[in-house]
PDB file of C-alpha atoms and ligand atoms in Angstrom:
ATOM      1  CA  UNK Q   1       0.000   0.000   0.000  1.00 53.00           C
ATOM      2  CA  UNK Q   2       2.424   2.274  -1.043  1.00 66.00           C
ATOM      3  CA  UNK Q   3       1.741   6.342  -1.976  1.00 82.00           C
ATOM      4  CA  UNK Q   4       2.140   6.555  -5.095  1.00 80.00           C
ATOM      5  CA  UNK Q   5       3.373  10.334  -5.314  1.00 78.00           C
ATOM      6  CA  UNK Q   6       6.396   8.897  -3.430  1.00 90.00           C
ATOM      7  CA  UNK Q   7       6.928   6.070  -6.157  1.00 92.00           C
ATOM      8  CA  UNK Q   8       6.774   8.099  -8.652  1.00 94.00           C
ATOM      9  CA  UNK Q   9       9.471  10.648  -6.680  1.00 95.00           C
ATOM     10  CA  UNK Q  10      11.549   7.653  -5.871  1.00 96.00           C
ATOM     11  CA  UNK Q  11      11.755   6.480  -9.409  1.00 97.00           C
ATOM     12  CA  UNK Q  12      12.606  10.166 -10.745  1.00 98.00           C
ATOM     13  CA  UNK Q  13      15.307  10.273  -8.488  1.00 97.00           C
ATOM     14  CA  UNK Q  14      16.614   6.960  -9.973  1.00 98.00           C
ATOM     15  CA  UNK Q  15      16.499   8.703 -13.202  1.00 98.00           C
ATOM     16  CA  UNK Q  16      18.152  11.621 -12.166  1.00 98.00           C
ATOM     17  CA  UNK Q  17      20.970   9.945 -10.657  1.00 98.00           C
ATOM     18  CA  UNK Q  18      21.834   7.543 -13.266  1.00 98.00           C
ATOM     19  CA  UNK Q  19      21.445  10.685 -15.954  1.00 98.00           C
ATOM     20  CA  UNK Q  20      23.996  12.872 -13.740  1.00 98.00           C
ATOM     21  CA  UNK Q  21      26.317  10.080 -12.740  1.00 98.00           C
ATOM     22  CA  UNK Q  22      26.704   7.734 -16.360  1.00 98.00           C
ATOM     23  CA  UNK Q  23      28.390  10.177 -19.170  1.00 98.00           C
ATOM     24  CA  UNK Q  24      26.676   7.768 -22.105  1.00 98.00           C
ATOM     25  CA  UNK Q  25      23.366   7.812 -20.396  1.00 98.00           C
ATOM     26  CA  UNK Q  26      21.295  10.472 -21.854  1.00 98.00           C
ATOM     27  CA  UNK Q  27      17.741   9.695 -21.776  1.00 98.00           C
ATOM     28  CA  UNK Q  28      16.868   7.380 -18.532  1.00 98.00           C
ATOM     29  CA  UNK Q  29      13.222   6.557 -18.191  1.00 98.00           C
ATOM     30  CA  UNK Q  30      10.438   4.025 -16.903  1.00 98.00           C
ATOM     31  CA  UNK Q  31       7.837   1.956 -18.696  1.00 98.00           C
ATOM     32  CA  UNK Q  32       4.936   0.455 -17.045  1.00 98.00           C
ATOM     33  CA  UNK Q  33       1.958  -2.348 -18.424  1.00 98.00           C
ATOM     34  CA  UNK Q  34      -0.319  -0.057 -18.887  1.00 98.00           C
ATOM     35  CA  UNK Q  35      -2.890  -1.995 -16.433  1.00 96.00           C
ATOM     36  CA  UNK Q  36      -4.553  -4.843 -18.471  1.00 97.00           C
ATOM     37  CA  UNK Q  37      -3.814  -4.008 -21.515  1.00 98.00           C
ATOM     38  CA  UNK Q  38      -1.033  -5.210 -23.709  1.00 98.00           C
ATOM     39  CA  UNK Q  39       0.704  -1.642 -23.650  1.00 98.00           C
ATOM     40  CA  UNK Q  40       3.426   0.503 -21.868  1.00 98.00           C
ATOM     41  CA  UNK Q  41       2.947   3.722 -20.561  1.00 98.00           C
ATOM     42  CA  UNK Q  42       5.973   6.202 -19.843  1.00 98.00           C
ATOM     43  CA  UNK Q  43       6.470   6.663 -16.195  1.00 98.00           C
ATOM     44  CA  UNK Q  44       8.666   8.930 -14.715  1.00 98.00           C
ATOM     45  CA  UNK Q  45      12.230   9.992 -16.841  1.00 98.00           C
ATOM     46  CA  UNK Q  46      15.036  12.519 -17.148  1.00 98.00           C
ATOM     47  CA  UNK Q  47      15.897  13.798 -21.036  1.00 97.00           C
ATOM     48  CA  UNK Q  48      13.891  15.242 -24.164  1.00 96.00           C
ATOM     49  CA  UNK Q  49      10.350  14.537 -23.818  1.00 96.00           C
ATOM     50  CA  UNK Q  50       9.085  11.918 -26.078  1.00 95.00           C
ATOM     51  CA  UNK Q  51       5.878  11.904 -28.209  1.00 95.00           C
ATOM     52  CA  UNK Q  52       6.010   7.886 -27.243  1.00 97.00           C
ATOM     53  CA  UNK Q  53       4.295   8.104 -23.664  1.00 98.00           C
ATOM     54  CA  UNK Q  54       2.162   4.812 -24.658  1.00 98.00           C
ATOM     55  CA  UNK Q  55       3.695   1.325 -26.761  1.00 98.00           C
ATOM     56  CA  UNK Q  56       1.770  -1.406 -27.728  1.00 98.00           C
ATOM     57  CA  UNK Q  57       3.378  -4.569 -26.943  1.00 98.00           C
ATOM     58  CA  UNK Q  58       5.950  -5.841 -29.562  1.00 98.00           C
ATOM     59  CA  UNK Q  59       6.717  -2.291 -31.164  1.00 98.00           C
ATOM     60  CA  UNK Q  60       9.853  -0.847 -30.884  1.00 98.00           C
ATOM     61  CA  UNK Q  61      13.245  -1.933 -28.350  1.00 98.00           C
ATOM     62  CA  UNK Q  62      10.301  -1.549 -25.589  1.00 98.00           C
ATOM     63  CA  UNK Q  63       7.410  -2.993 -26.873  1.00 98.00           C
ATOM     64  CA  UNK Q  64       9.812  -6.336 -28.071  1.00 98.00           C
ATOM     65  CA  UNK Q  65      11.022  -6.392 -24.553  1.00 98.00           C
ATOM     66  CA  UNK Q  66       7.480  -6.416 -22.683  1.00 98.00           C
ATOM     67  CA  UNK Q  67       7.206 -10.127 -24.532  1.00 98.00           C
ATOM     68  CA  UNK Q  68      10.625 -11.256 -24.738  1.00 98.00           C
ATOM     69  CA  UNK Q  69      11.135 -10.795 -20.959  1.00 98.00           C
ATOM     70  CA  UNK Q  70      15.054 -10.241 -21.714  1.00 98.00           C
ATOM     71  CA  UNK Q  71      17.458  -7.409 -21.777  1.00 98.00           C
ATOM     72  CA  UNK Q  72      17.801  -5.731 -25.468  1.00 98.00           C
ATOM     73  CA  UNK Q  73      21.186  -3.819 -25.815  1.00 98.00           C
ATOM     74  CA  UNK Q  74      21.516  -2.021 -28.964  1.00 98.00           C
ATOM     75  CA  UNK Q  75      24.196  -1.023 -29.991  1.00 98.00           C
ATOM     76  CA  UNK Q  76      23.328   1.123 -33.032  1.00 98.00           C
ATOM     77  CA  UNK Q  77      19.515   1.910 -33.455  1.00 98.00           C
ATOM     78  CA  UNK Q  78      19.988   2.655 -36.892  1.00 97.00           C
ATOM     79  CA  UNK Q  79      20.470  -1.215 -37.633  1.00 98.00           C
ATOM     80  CA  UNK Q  80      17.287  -1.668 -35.973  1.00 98.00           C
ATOM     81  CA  UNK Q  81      14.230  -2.038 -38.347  1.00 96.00           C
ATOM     82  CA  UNK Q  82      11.757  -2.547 -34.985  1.00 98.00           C
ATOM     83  CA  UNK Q  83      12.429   0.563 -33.537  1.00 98.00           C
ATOM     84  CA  UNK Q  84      10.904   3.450 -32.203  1.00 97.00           C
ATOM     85  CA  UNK Q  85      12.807   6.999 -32.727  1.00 95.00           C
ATOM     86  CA  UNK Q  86      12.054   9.229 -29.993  1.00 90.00           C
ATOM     87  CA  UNK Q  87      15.294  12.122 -30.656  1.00 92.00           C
ATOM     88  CA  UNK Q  88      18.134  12.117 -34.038  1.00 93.00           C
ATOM     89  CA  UNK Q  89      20.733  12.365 -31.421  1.00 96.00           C
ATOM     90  CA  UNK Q  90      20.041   8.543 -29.906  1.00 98.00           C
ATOM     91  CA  UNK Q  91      22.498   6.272 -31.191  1.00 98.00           C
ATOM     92  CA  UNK Q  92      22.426   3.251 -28.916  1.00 98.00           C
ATOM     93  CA  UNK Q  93      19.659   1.869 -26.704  1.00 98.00           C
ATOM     94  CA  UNK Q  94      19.673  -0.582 -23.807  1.00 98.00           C
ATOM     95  CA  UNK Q  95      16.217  -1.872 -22.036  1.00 99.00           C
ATOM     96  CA  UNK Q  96      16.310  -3.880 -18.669  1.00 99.00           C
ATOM     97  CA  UNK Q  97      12.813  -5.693 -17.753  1.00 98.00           C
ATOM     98  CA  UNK Q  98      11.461  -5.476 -13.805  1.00 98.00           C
ATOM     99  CA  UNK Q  99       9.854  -8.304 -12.816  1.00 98.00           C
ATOM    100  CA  UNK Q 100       7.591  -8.574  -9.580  1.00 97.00           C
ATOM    101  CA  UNK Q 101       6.836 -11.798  -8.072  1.00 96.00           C
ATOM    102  CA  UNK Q 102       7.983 -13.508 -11.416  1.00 96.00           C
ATOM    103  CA  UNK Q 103       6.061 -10.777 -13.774  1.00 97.00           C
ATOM    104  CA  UNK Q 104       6.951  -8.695 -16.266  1.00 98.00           C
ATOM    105  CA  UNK Q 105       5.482  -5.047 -14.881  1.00 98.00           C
ATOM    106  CA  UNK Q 106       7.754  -2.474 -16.697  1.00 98.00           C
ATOM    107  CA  UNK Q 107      11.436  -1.793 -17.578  1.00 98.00           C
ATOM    108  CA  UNK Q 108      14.104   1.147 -17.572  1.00 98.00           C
ATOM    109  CA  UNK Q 109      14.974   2.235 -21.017  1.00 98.00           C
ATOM    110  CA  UNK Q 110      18.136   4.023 -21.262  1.00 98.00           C
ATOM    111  CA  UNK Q 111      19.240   5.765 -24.869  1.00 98.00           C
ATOM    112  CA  UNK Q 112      22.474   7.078 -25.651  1.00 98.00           C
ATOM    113  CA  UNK Q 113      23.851   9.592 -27.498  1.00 98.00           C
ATOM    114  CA  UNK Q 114      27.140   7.139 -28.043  1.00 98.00           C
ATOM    115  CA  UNK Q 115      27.490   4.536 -30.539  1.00 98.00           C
ATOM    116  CA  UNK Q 116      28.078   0.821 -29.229  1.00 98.00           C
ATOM    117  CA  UNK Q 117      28.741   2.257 -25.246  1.00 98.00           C
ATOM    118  CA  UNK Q 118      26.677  -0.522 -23.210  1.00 98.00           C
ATOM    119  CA  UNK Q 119      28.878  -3.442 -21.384  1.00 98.00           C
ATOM    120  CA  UNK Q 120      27.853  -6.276 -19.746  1.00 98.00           C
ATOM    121  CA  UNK Q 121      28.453  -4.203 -16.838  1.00 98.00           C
ATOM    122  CA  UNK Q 122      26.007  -2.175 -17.186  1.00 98.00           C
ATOM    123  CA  UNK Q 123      23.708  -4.934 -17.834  1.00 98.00           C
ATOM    124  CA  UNK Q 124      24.614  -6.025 -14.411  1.00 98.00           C
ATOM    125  CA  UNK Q 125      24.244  -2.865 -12.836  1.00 98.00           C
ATOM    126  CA  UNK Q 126      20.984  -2.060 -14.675  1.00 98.00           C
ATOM    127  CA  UNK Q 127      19.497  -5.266 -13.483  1.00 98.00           C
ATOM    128  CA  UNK Q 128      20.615  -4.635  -9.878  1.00 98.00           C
ATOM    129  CA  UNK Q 129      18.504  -1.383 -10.375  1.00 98.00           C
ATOM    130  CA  UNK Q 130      15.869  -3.235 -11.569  1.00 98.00           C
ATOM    131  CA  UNK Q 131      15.687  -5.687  -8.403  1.00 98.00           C
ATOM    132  CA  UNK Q 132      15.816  -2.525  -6.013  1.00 97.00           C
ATOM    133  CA  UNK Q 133      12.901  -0.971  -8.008  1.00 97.00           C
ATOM    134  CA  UNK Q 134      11.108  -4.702  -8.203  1.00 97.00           C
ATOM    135  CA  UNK Q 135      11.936  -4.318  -4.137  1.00 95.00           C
ATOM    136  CA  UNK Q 136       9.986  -1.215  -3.875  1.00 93.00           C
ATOM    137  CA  UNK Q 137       7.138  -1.431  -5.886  1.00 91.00           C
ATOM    138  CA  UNK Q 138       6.394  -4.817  -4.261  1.00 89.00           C
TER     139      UNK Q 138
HETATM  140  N1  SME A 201      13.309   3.832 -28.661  1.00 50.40           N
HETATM  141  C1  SME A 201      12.272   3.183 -27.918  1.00 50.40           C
HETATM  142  C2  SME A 201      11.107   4.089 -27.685  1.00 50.40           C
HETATM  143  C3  SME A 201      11.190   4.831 -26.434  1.00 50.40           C
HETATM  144  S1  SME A 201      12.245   6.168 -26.533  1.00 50.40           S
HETATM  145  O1  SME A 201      13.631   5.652 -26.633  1.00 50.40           O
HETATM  146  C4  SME A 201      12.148   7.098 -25.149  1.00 50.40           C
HETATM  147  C5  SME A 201      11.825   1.928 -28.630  1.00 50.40           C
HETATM  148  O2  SME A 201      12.229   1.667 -29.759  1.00 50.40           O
HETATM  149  O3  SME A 201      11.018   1.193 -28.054  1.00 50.40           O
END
């Protein structure tokens, strides 16, 4: 029974921080399900503000995530034919699922304004995000 202003807070900090802190982090953002239906909706998020506040499920890096349950790195978006362009100054892409309780609720989507800068480090360290944010939000 958590208040949701202070979620919402919480996970704008997140964004904040990882924005400030991670030079090839430019755009740092939430998507949630969008309740029952097969969509995401933008949640709280640090960088240009994006037409692309709702996906369905299975369009673009986001939408493909939401079903594949896995992390998509991408290394250049303009490779990518399923993908959604939200600024001409993205280069590279990574998305990290949340699960809750074994569920796919939402995921941080992080663009860059690099070519080819995501590691498997930050893979790690995105998904240890992820199981804080799973923490709090269950
Ligand atoms: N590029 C994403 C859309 C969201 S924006 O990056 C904020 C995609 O292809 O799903």
């Amino acid at each position: 029974n958590h208040n949701v202003l202070e979620l919402h807070d919480c996970l704008l900090q997140i964004c904040k921080l990882l924005e400030a802190n991670v030079p090839h982090y430019n755009w740092v953002g939430f998507y949630f399900k969008n309740g029952d239906k097969d969509e995401l909706k933008l949640g709280p998020y640090v960088g240009q503000p994006t037409d692309h506040t709702i996906i369905p499920f299975g369009k673009g890096i986001c939408g493909q995530v939401a079903v594949s349950n896995k992390n998509f790195v991408v290394p250049d978006v303009s490779a990518q034919n399923n993908y959604i362009a939200c600024s001409i100054t993205v280069k590279a892409e990574i998305v990290i699922p949340i699960f809750v309780n074994g569920e796919n609720i939402g995921q941080i989507d992080i663009d860059s304004n690099t070519l080819d800068p995501f590691t498997e480090e930050d893979e790690r360290f995105l998904e240890y995000v992820c199981s804080l944010v799973s923490k709090m939000l269950s």
